[in-house]
Amino acid sequence: MKNTLIKSTIILIIGGIITKILSMVIRIVLSRLLGTDGVGYYTILMPTFNLLIALASLGLPNAISKLVSEETRNNKNLVFSIIPITMTFDIIIIITVTLLSDYLATNLLHNPDYKYAIISMGLVLPFIDLSSVLRGYFFGKQKMVPHVISNIIEDIVRLTLMIIGIPYFLKNGIMSAIIFIILTNIVSELTSILILFIFLPKNFTIEKKDFKINFTNIYDTLRIGIPSTLTRLVSLFGYFLEPIIMTSALLSIGYQNSFIVKEYGIINGYVMPIILLPSFFTYSISSALLPIISKSYTKKEYKYTSKKINQAIIYSLIIGIPFTIFILIKPELLLNLLYHTNEGINYMLILAPICLLHYVQAPLTVSLQAMNKANDAFLGTLVGTIIRIILLFILCHIKIGLYGLIIATGTNILYVTIHHYIKVKKYLK
């Protein structure tokens, strides 16, 4: 395992650079074709979409990755035992979302036009979950190339569909184009699934016993996955509440809805993607770290585990610090280069230094999960989210516009990162 983290991280970083470039191109295409208002509508919907994805996944990808890495069970049976569970849960969510779509759109997001976009989110979930389960299997095997290739081709498919389809659907209005953008995930995820199947070993065979439901595998996967899901759900639920609380509070003190949509679109459509640009490095590091930490911690190799976690943090900071300094010196450069705008510079200058901590938060969270301490990650995220929501509600009532959102977001990052760091150190003494 000596060089596994480095090798896996390098592969994921190379793939991450390519997918990040493609992701930025997708964002540029969206901003150019949808305009600021369209980006605003789209970003207001995204917290709901991300929440549904996290809820549907049940934390299964990370759980499968951890269990596969332990090499103590029939891994094919593990995957085939979980797929029926996740597909059944997806169907339940689709029905629920469809029934509640009108209420969510009208009463929570304050725009009835969001109804069909919310329904379309539900339809995408089974494809995302199946793709995630397969990725979890490859991660557990520490085979990063299939994940990288599938991600790259998936993004290329999405980008192609958007370039061709958005101008056509815009003729029917912005919301029609947004619904189309959401549904492109079906085609792109199907493509990803196909690529992952292609990368299965040539001697990979599926026998009748692999399809036999193994309740021990299901229990172990859910035991690991659900705490992980709760952690992510708490965080995403905070982001789901974010536009609801913010919009209601700002409207109540006299701000116009058009102003709120525009500024929210600037923060989440322009500012945050740039500030979090290095996050694909930390995601790559964290993905490579999980099976290594899981295996070494299970063997009680605490010194080695601590060394690998510190290594992951150092790698994250090596990337994050220069990028943060660059943003502070030339904040307008990337905004102009990518989006042809200077809007959002002040937001960027406040958040960039704080987000330096965000870069190391992912390896710390994954480390807690790999050490079977997901409950600690959950509690830290829960408290951080509560602090964030309370601050957002208070600050949005004192007429500082969306700076309340910036301050609340920064405080959340600060608290959660420090909490996770303290907990990781505690368990490795």
Short mmCIF file of N, CA, C and O in Angstrom, two decimals, residues 191-296:
data_model
loop_
_atom_site.label_atom_id
_atom_site.label_comp_id
_atom_site.label_asym_id
_atom_site.label_seq_id
_atom_site.Cartn_x
_atom_site.Cartn_y
_atom_site.Cartn_z
N THR A 191 -24.44 6.39 -20.45
CA THR A 191 -23.14 6.27 -21.13
C THR A 191 -22.06 5.85 -20.14
O THR A 191 -21.24 4.97 -20.42
N SER A 192 -22.08 6.46 -18.95
CA SER A 192 -21.11 6.15 -17.91
C SER A 192 -21.22 4.68 -17.48
O SER A 192 -20.21 3.99 -17.30
N ILE A 193 -22.46 4.20 -17.30
CA ILE A 193 -22.69 2.81 -16.90
C ILE A 193 -22.12 1.85 -17.94
O ILE A 193 -21.47 0.85 -17.61
N LEU A 194 -22.35 2.15 -19.20
CA LEU A 194 -21.84 1.33 -20.29
C LEU A 194 -20.31 1.26 -20.26
O LEU A 194 -19.72 0.18 -20.40
N ILE A 195 -19.66 2.40 -20.05
CA ILE A 195 -18.20 2.45 -19.99
C ILE A 195 -17.68 1.60 -18.83
O ILE A 195 -16.70 0.86 -18.96
N LEU A 196 -18.34 1.71 -17.67
CA LEU A 196 -17.90 0.94 -16.50
C LEU A 196 -18.03 -0.56 -16.75
O LEU A 196 -17.16 -1.35 -16.34
N PHE A 197 -19.08 -0.98 -17.43
CA PHE A 197 -19.23 -2.40 -17.76
C PHE A 197 -18.12 -2.87 -18.70
O PHE A 197 -17.62 -3.99 -18.59
N ILE A 198 -17.72 -2.00 -19.61
CA ILE A 198 -16.65 -2.35 -20.55
C ILE A 198 -15.34 -2.62 -19.80
O ILE A 198 -14.54 -3.47 -20.21
N PHE A 199 -15.13 -1.93 -18.68
CA PHE A 199 -13.88 -2.05 -17.93
C PHE A 199 -13.86 -3.25 -16.97
O PHE A 199 -12.87 -3.46 -16.28
N LEU A 200 -14.95 -4.00 -16.91
CA LEU A 200 -14.93 -5.19 -16.07
C LEU A 200 -13.89 -6.17 -16.64
O LEU A 200 -13.70 -6.25 -17.85
N PRO A 201 -13.21 -6.91 -15.78
CA PRO A 201 -12.17 -7.85 -16.27
C PRO A 201 -12.72 -8.85 -17.29
O PRO A 201 -13.91 -9.21 -17.23
N LYS A 202 -11.88 -9.32 -18.20
CA LYS A 202 -12.31 -10.25 -19.24
C LYS A 202 -12.79 -11.58 -18.64
O LYS A 202 -13.67 -12.24 -19.17
N ASN A 203 -12.18 -11.94 -17.50
CA ASN A 203 -12.58 -13.19 -16.86
C ASN A 203 -13.71 -13.01 -15.85
O ASN A 203 -14.03 -13.90 -15.07
N PHE A 204 -14.31 -11.81 -15.88
CA PHE A 204 -15.42 -11.51 -14.96
C PHE A 204 -16.66 -12.29 -15.40
O PHE A 204 -17.16 -12.12 -16.51
N THR A 205 -17.13 -13.16 -14.53
CA THR A 205 -18.31 -13.96 -14.84
C THR A 205 -19.37 -13.76 -13.77
O THR A 205 -19.05 -13.52 -12.59
N ILE A 206 -20.61 -13.83 -14.17
CA ILE A 206 -21.72 -13.67 -13.24
C ILE A 206 -22.42 -15.02 -13.12
O ILE A 206 -22.90 -15.58 -14.10
N GLU A 207 -22.46 -15.55 -11.91
CA GLU A 207 -23.09 -16.83 -11.65
C GLU A 207 -24.42 -16.64 -10.92
O GLU A 207 -24.70 -15.55 -10.40
N LYS A 208 -25.19 -17.68 -10.88
CA LYS A 208 -26.52 -17.62 -10.27
C LYS A 208 -26.43 -17.21 -8.80
O LYS A 208 -27.26 -16.44 -8.31
N LYS A 209 -25.39 -17.69 -8.11
CA LYS A 209 -25.25 -17.39 -6.68
C LYS A 209 -25.00 -15.90 -6.42
O LYS A 209 -25.27 -15.39 -5.33
N ASP A 210 -24.47 -15.20 -7.43
CA ASP A 210 -24.21 -13.76 -7.27
C ASP A 210 -25.49 -12.96 -7.13
O ASP A 210 -25.49 -11.85 -6.57
N PHE A 211 -26.59 -13.49 -7.66
CA PHE A 211 -27.87 -12.78 -7.61
C PHE A 211 -28.66 -13.09 -6.33
O PHE A 211 -29.67 -12.47 -6.07
N LYS A 212 -28.20 -14.07 -5.57
CA LYS A 212 -28.90 -14.43 -4.35
C LYS A 212 -28.77 -13.31 -3.32
O LYS A 212 -27.67 -12.86 -3.01
N ILE A 213 -29.91 -12.84 -2.83
CA ILE A 213 -29.90 -11.73 -1.88
C ILE A 213 -29.19 -12.14 -0.60
O ILE A 213 -29.56 -13.14 0.04
N ASN A 214 -28.17 -11.40 -0.24
CA ASN A 214 -27.40 -11.66 0.97
C ASN A 214 -27.71 -10.55 1.97
O ASN A 214 -27.27 -9.41 1.82
N PHE A 215 -28.48 -10.89 2.99
CA PHE A 215 -28.94 -9.87 3.95
C PHE A 215 -27.80 -9.33 4.82
O PHE A 215 -27.87 -8.22 5.30
N THR A 216 -26.76 -10.14 4.99
CA THR A 216 -25.59 -9.64 5.73
C THR A 216 -24.91 -8.52 4.95
O THR A 216 -24.52 -7.49 5.52
N ASN A 217 -24.76 -8.74 3.64
CA ASN A 217 -24.18 -7.69 2.78
C ASN A 217 -25.03 -6.43 2.81
O ASN A 217 -24.50 -5.31 2.87
N ILE A 218 -26.34 -6.60 2.73
CA ILE A 218 -27.25 -5.45 2.75
C ILE A 218 -27.13 -4.71 4.08
O ILE A 218 -27.01 -3.47 4.11
N TYR A 219 -27.12 -5.47 5.18
CA TYR A 219 -27.03 -4.85 6.51
C TYR A 219 -25.72 -4.08 6.66
O TYR A 219 -25.70 -2.93 7.12
N ASP A 220 -24.60 -4.72 6.28
CA ASP A 220 -23.29 -4.07 6.42
C ASP A 220 -23.19 -2.80 5.58
O ASP A 220 -22.63 -1.79 6.01
N THR A 221 -23.74 -2.88 4.37
CA THR A 221 -23.69 -1.71 3.48
C THR A 221 -24.51 -0.56 4.04
O THR A 221 -24.06 0.59 4.07
N LEU A 222 -25.71 -0.86 4.50
CA LEU A 222 -26.58 0.18 5.06
C LEU A 222 -26.02 0.71 6.39
O LEU A 222 -26.14 1.90 6.69
N ARG A 223 -25.40 -0.18 7.16
CA ARG A 223 -24.82 0.23 8.45
C ARG A 223 -23.73 1.29 8.24
O ARG A 223 -23.60 2.23 9.02
N ILE A 224 -22.96 1.13 7.18
CA ILE A 224 -21.91 2.09 6.86
C ILE A 224 -22.47 3.27 6.08
O ILE A 224 -22.11 4.43 6.31
N GLY A 225 -23.37 2.98 5.14
CA GLY A 225 -23.85 4.00 4.22
C GLY A 225 -24.79 5.02 4.82
O GLY A 225 -24.71 6.21 4.51
N ILE A 226 -25.68 4.57 5.72
CA ILE A 226 -26.70 5.49 6.25
C ILE A 226 -26.09 6.61 7.08
O ILE A 226 -26.45 7.78 6.89
N PRO A 227 -25.15 6.34 8.02
CA PRO A 227 -24.52 7.47 8.73
C PRO A 227 -23.82 8.43 7.77
O PRO A 227 -23.86 9.65 7.95
N SER A 228 -23.18 7.87 6.73
CA SER A 228 -22.53 8.71 5.71
C SER A 228 -23.56 9.56 4.99
O SER A 228 -23.35 10.75 4.73
N THR A 229 -24.70 8.94 4.67
CA THR A 229 -25.77 9.67 4.00
C THR A 229 -26.33 10.77 4.88
O THR A 229 -26.61 11.87 4.42
N LEU A 230 -26.51 10.44 6.16
CA LEU A 230 -27.04 11.45 7.09
C LEU A 230 -26.14 12.67 7.14
O LEU A 230 -26.62 13.81 7.18
N THR A 231 -24.82 12.42 7.13
CA THR A 231 -23.88 13.54 7.13
C THR A 231 -24.07 14.41 5.89
O THR A 231 -24.16 15.65 5.99
N ARG A 232 -24.15 13.76 4.75
CA ARG A 232 -24.31 14.51 3.51
C ARG A 232 -25.69 15.16 3.42
O ARG A 232 -25.84 16.28 2.94
N LEU A 233 -26.71 14.43 3.90
CA LEU A 233 -28.07 14.96 3.85
C LEU A 233 -28.22 16.21 4.71
O LEU A 233 -28.89 17.16 4.31
N VAL A 234 -27.59 16.18 5.88
CA VAL A 234 -27.67 17.36 6.75
C VAL A 234 -27.09 18.57 6.05
O VAL A 234 -27.67 19.65 6.04
N SER A 235 -25.92 18.37 5.43
CA SER A 235 -25.28 19.47 4.71
C SER A 235 -26.13 19.95 3.55
O SER A 235 -26.37 21.14 3.37
N LEU A 236 -26.63 18.98 2.76
CA LEU A 236 -27.43 19.34 1.59
C LEU A 236 -28.80 19.88 1.97
O LEU A 236 -29.37 20.71 1.26
N PHE A 237 -29.34 19.41 3.10
CA PHE A 237 -30.63 19.95 3.56
C PHE A 237 -30.47 21.42 3.92
O PHE A 237 -31.37 22.23 3.69
N GLY A 238 -29.29 21.75 4.47
CA GLY A 238 -29.01 23.16 4.74
C GLY A 238 -28.99 23.98 3.46
O GLY A 238 -29.54 25.09 3.41
N TYR A 239 -28.38 23.41 2.41
CA TYR A 239 -28.36 24.10 1.11
C TYR A 239 -29.74 24.14 0.46
O TYR A 239 -30.07 25.08 -0.25
N PHE A 240 -30.53 23.10 0.74
CA PHE A 240 -31.91 23.08 0.24
C PHE A 240 -32.72 24.21 0.90
O PHE A 240 -33.51 24.90 0.24
N LEU A 241 -32.52 24.40 2.21
CA LEU A 241 -33.23 25.47 2.93
C LEU A 241 -32.70 26.85 2.58
O LEU A 241 -33.41 27.85 2.75
N GLU A 242 -31.45 26.90 2.13
CA GLU A 242 -30.78 28.17 1.87
C GLU A 242 -31.60 29.13 1.00
O GLU A 242 -31.91 30.25 1.44
N PRO A 243 -31.97 28.75 -0.25
CA PRO A 243 -32.74 29.70 -1.06
C PRO A 243 -34.13 29.96 -0.51
O PRO A 243 -34.69 31.05 -0.72
N ILE A 244 -34.70 28.99 0.22
CA ILE A 244 -36.04 29.17 0.79
C ILE A 244 -36.01 30.22 1.89
O ILE A 244 -36.79 31.18 1.87
N ILE A 245 -35.10 30.04 2.86
CA ILE A 245 -34.98 31.00 3.97
C ILE A 245 -34.54 32.36 3.47
O ILE A 245 -35.11 33.40 3.84
N MET A 246 -33.53 32.36 2.61
CA MET A 246 -32.98 33.61 2.10
C MET A 246 -34.02 34.42 1.32
O MET A 246 -34.21 35.62 1.55
N THR A 247 -34.72 33.74 0.40
CA THR A 247 -35.71 34.43 -0.42
C THR A 247 -36.84 34.98 0.43
O THR A 247 -37.25 36.14 0.27
N SER A 248 -37.36 34.16 1.35
CA SER A 248 -38.47 34.60 2.21
C SER A 248 -38.06 35.80 3.07
O SER A 248 -38.80 36.78 3.19
N ALA A 249 -36.85 35.71 3.67
CA ALA A 249 -36.39 36.79 4.55
C ALA A 249 -36.15 38.09 3.78
O ALA A 249 -36.58 39.17 4.21
N LEU A 250 -35.48 37.99 2.64
CA LEU A 250 -35.17 39.19 1.87
C LEU A 250 -36.41 39.83 1.26
O LEU A 250 -36.54 41.07 1.20
N LEU A 251 -37.35 39.01 0.83
CA LEU A 251 -38.62 39.56 0.31
C LEU A 251 -39.39 40.28 1.40
O LEU A 251 -40.03 41.32 1.15
N SER A 252 -39.32 39.73 2.63
CA SER A 252 -40.09 40.32 3.73
C SER A 252 -39.58 41.70 4.14
O SER A 252 -40.32 42.47 4.75
N ILE A 253 -38.30 42.01 3.82
CA ILE A 253 -37.78 43.32 4.21
C ILE A 253 -37.62 44.25 3.00
O ILE A 253 -36.97 45.30 3.10
N GLY A 254 -38.22 43.86 1.88
CA GLY A 254 -38.32 44.79 0.77
C GLY A 254 -37.45 44.56 -0.44
O GLY A 254 -37.54 45.31 -1.42
N TYR A 255 -36.60 43.53 -0.43
CA TYR A 255 -35.80 43.24 -1.62
C TYR A 255 -36.66 42.65 -2.72
O TYR A 255 -37.62 41.92 -2.46
N GLN A 256 -36.32 42.96 -3.97
CA GLN A 256 -37.07 42.44 -5.11
C GLN A 256 -36.60 41.03 -5.47
O GLN A 256 -35.42 40.70 -5.33
N ASN A 257 -37.54 40.21 -5.92
CA ASN A 257 -37.20 38.83 -6.29
C ASN A 257 -36.15 38.79 -7.41
O ASN A 257 -35.28 37.93 -7.42
N SER A 258 -36.23 39.74 -8.34
CA SER A 258 -35.28 39.78 -9.46
C SER A 258 -33.86 40.01 -8.94
O SER A 258 -32.89 39.41 -9.46
N PHE A 259 -33.71 40.86 -7.92
CA PHE A 259 -32.40 41.11 -7.31
C PHE A 259 -31.86 39.86 -6.63
O PHE A 259 -30.68 39.49 -6.79
N ILE A 260 -32.74 39.17 -5.89
CA ILE A 260 -32.34 37.97 -5.17
C ILE A 260 -31.87 36.89 -6.14
O ILE A 260 -30.81 36.27 -5.96
N VAL A 261 -32.66 36.65 -7.20
CA VAL A 261 -32.32 35.63 -8.19
C VAL A 261 -30.99 35.95 -8.86
O VAL A 261 -30.13 35.08 -9.05
N LYS A 262 -30.80 37.24 -9.21
CA LYS A 262 -29.57 37.64 -9.89
C LYS A 262 -28.35 37.45 -9.00
O LYS A 262 -27.35 36.85 -9.42
N GLU A 263 -28.40 37.95 -7.77
CA GLU A 263 -27.24 37.86 -6.87
C GLU A 263 -26.96 36.42 -6.46
O GLU A 263 -25.80 36.02 -6.35
N TYR A 264 -28.01 35.65 -6.25
CA TYR A 264 -27.83 34.24 -5.91
C TYR A 264 -27.18 33.49 -7.08
O TYR A 264 -26.34 32.61 -6.88
N GLY A 265 -27.59 33.85 -8.28
CA GLY A 265 -26.99 33.26 -9.47
C GLY A 265 -25.53 33.63 -9.61
O GLY A 265 -24.70 32.79 -10.01
N ILE A 266 -25.17 34.87 -9.25
CA ILE A 266 -23.77 35.30 -9.31
C ILE A 266 -22.92 34.51 -8.31
O ILE A 266 -21.84 34.03 -8.64
N ILE A 267 -23.44 34.34 -7.08
CA ILE A 267 -22.69 33.63 -6.04
C ILE A 267 -22.51 32.16 -6.39
O ILE A 267 -21.41 31.62 -6.35
N ASN A 268 -23.61 31.49 -6.74
CA ASN A 268 -23.55 30.05 -6.96
C ASN A 268 -23.23 29.66 -8.40
O ASN A 268 -22.84 28.52 -8.67
N GLY A 269 -23.42 30.59 -9.33
CA GLY A 269 -23.13 30.29 -10.72
C GLY A 269 -21.75 30.74 -11.17
O GLY A 269 -21.16 30.13 -12.07
N TYR A 270 -21.22 31.79 -10.53
CA TYR A 270 -19.92 32.32 -10.92
C TYR A 270 -18.87 32.20 -9.81
O TYR A 270 -17.80 31.63 -10.01
N VAL A 271 -19.20 32.76 -8.62
CA VAL A 271 -18.21 32.89 -7.55
C VAL A 271 -17.80 31.53 -6.97
O VAL A 271 -16.61 31.20 -6.92
N MET A 272 -18.77 30.75 -6.51
CA MET A 272 -18.45 29.48 -5.86
C MET A 272 -17.73 28.49 -6.78
O MET A 272 -16.77 27.83 -6.34
N PRO A 273 -18.14 28.34 -8.04
CA PRO A 273 -17.41 27.42 -8.92
C PRO A 273 -15.94 27.78 -9.07
O PRO A 273 -15.08 26.90 -9.16
N ILE A 274 -15.64 29.10 -9.11
CA ILE A 274 -14.24 29.52 -9.24
C ILE A 274 -13.48 29.27 -7.94
O ILE A 274 -12.38 28.70 -7.94
N ILE A 275 -14.06 29.67 -6.81
CA ILE A 275 -13.39 29.49 -5.52
C ILE A 275 -13.12 28.01 -5.24
O ILE A 275 -12.07 27.64 -4.70
N LEU A 276 -14.06 27.16 -5.61
CA LEU A 276 -13.94 25.73 -5.33
C LEU A 276 -13.28 24.96 -6.47
O LEU A 276 -13.35 23.73 -6.51
N LEU A 277 -12.66 25.68 -7.37
CA LEU A 277 -12.01 25.04 -8.51
C LEU A 277 -11.01 23.95 -8.09
O LEU A 277 -10.97 22.88 -8.68
N PRO A 278 -10.18 24.18 -7.05
CA PRO A 278 -9.24 23.12 -6.64
C PRO A 278 -9.89 21.94 -5.93
O PRO A 278 -9.21 20.99 -5.57
N SER A 279 -11.20 22.02 -5.69
CA SER A 279 -11.85 20.97 -4.91
C SER A 279 -11.78 19.62 -5.60
O SER A 279 -11.90 18.57 -4.95
N PHE A 280 -11.58 19.61 -6.94
CA PHE A 280 -11.48 18.31 -7.60
C PHE A 280 -10.20 17.59 -7.18
O PHE A 280 -10.12 16.37 -7.18
N PHE A 281 -9.17 18.38 -6.77
CA PHE A 281 -7.96 17.76 -6.23
C PHE A 281 -8.28 17.06 -4.91
O PHE A 281 -7.88 15.91 -4.69
N THR A 282 -8.99 17.77 -4.02
CA THR A 282 -9.32 17.18 -2.72
C THR A 282 -10.29 16.02 -2.89
O THR A 282 -10.22 15.05 -2.13
N TYR A 283 -11.17 16.09 -3.88
CA TYR A 283 -12.07 14.97 -4.15
C TYR A 283 -11.25 13.76 -4.61
O TYR A 283 -11.50 12.63 -4.18
N SER A 284 -10.28 14.00 -5.47
CA SER A 284 -9.42 12.91 -5.95
C SER A 284 -8.64 12.29 -4.81
O SER A 284 -8.55 11.06 -4.68
N ILE A 285 -8.08 13.14 -3.97
CA ILE A 285 -7.31 12.67 -2.83
C ILE A 285 -8.19 11.86 -1.89
O ILE A 285 -7.82 10.77 -1.42
N SER A 286 -9.40 12.38 -1.61
CA SER A 286 -10.32 11.71 -0.68
C SER A 286 -10.78 10.36 -1.22
O SER A 286 -10.86 9.38 -0.48
N SER A 287 -11.08 10.31 -2.51
CA SER A 287 -11.52 9.06 -3.13
C SER A 287 -10.44 7.99 -3.05
O SER A 287 -10.71 6.81 -2.81
N ALA A 288 -9.19 8.41 -3.27
CA ALA A 288 -8.07 7.47 -3.19
C ALA A 288 -7.78 7.08 -1.74
O ALA A 288 -7.30 5.98 -1.46
N LEU A 289 -8.09 7.98 -0.81
CA LEU A 289 -7.76 7.78 0.60
C LEU A 289 -8.66 6.75 1.28
O LEU A 289 -8.21 5.98 2.12
N LEU A 290 -9.96 6.72 0.91
CA LEU A 290 -10.94 5.93 1.64
C LEU A 290 -10.57 4.45 1.78
O LEU A 290 -10.51 3.93 2.89
N PRO A 291 -10.32 3.71 0.69
CA PRO A 291 -9.99 2.29 0.86
C PRO A 291 -8.69 2.06 1.61
O PRO A 291 -8.54 1.07 2.33
N ILE A 292 -7.73 2.98 1.47
CA ILE A 292 -6.44 2.83 2.15
C ILE A 292 -6.60 3.00 3.66
O ILE A 292 -6.10 2.19 4.45
N ILE A 293 -7.32 4.05 4.07
CA ILE A 293 -7.56 4.30 5.50
C ILE A 293 -8.40 3.18 6.09
O ILE A 293 -8.14 2.71 7.21
N SER A 294 -9.39 2.75 5.36
CA SER A 294 -10.27 1.67 5.84
C SER A 294 -9.47 0.42 6.15
O SER A 294 -9.63 -0.20 7.21
N LYS A 295 -8.59 0.04 5.25
CA LYS A 295 -7.80 -1.18 5.42
C LYS A 295 -6.78 -1.03 6.55
O LYS A 295 -6.66 -1.92 7.41
N SER A 296 -6.06 0.09 6.58
CA SER A 296 -5.00 0.26 7.59
C SER A 296 -5.58 0.44 8.99
O SER A 296 -5.02 -0.08 9.97
#
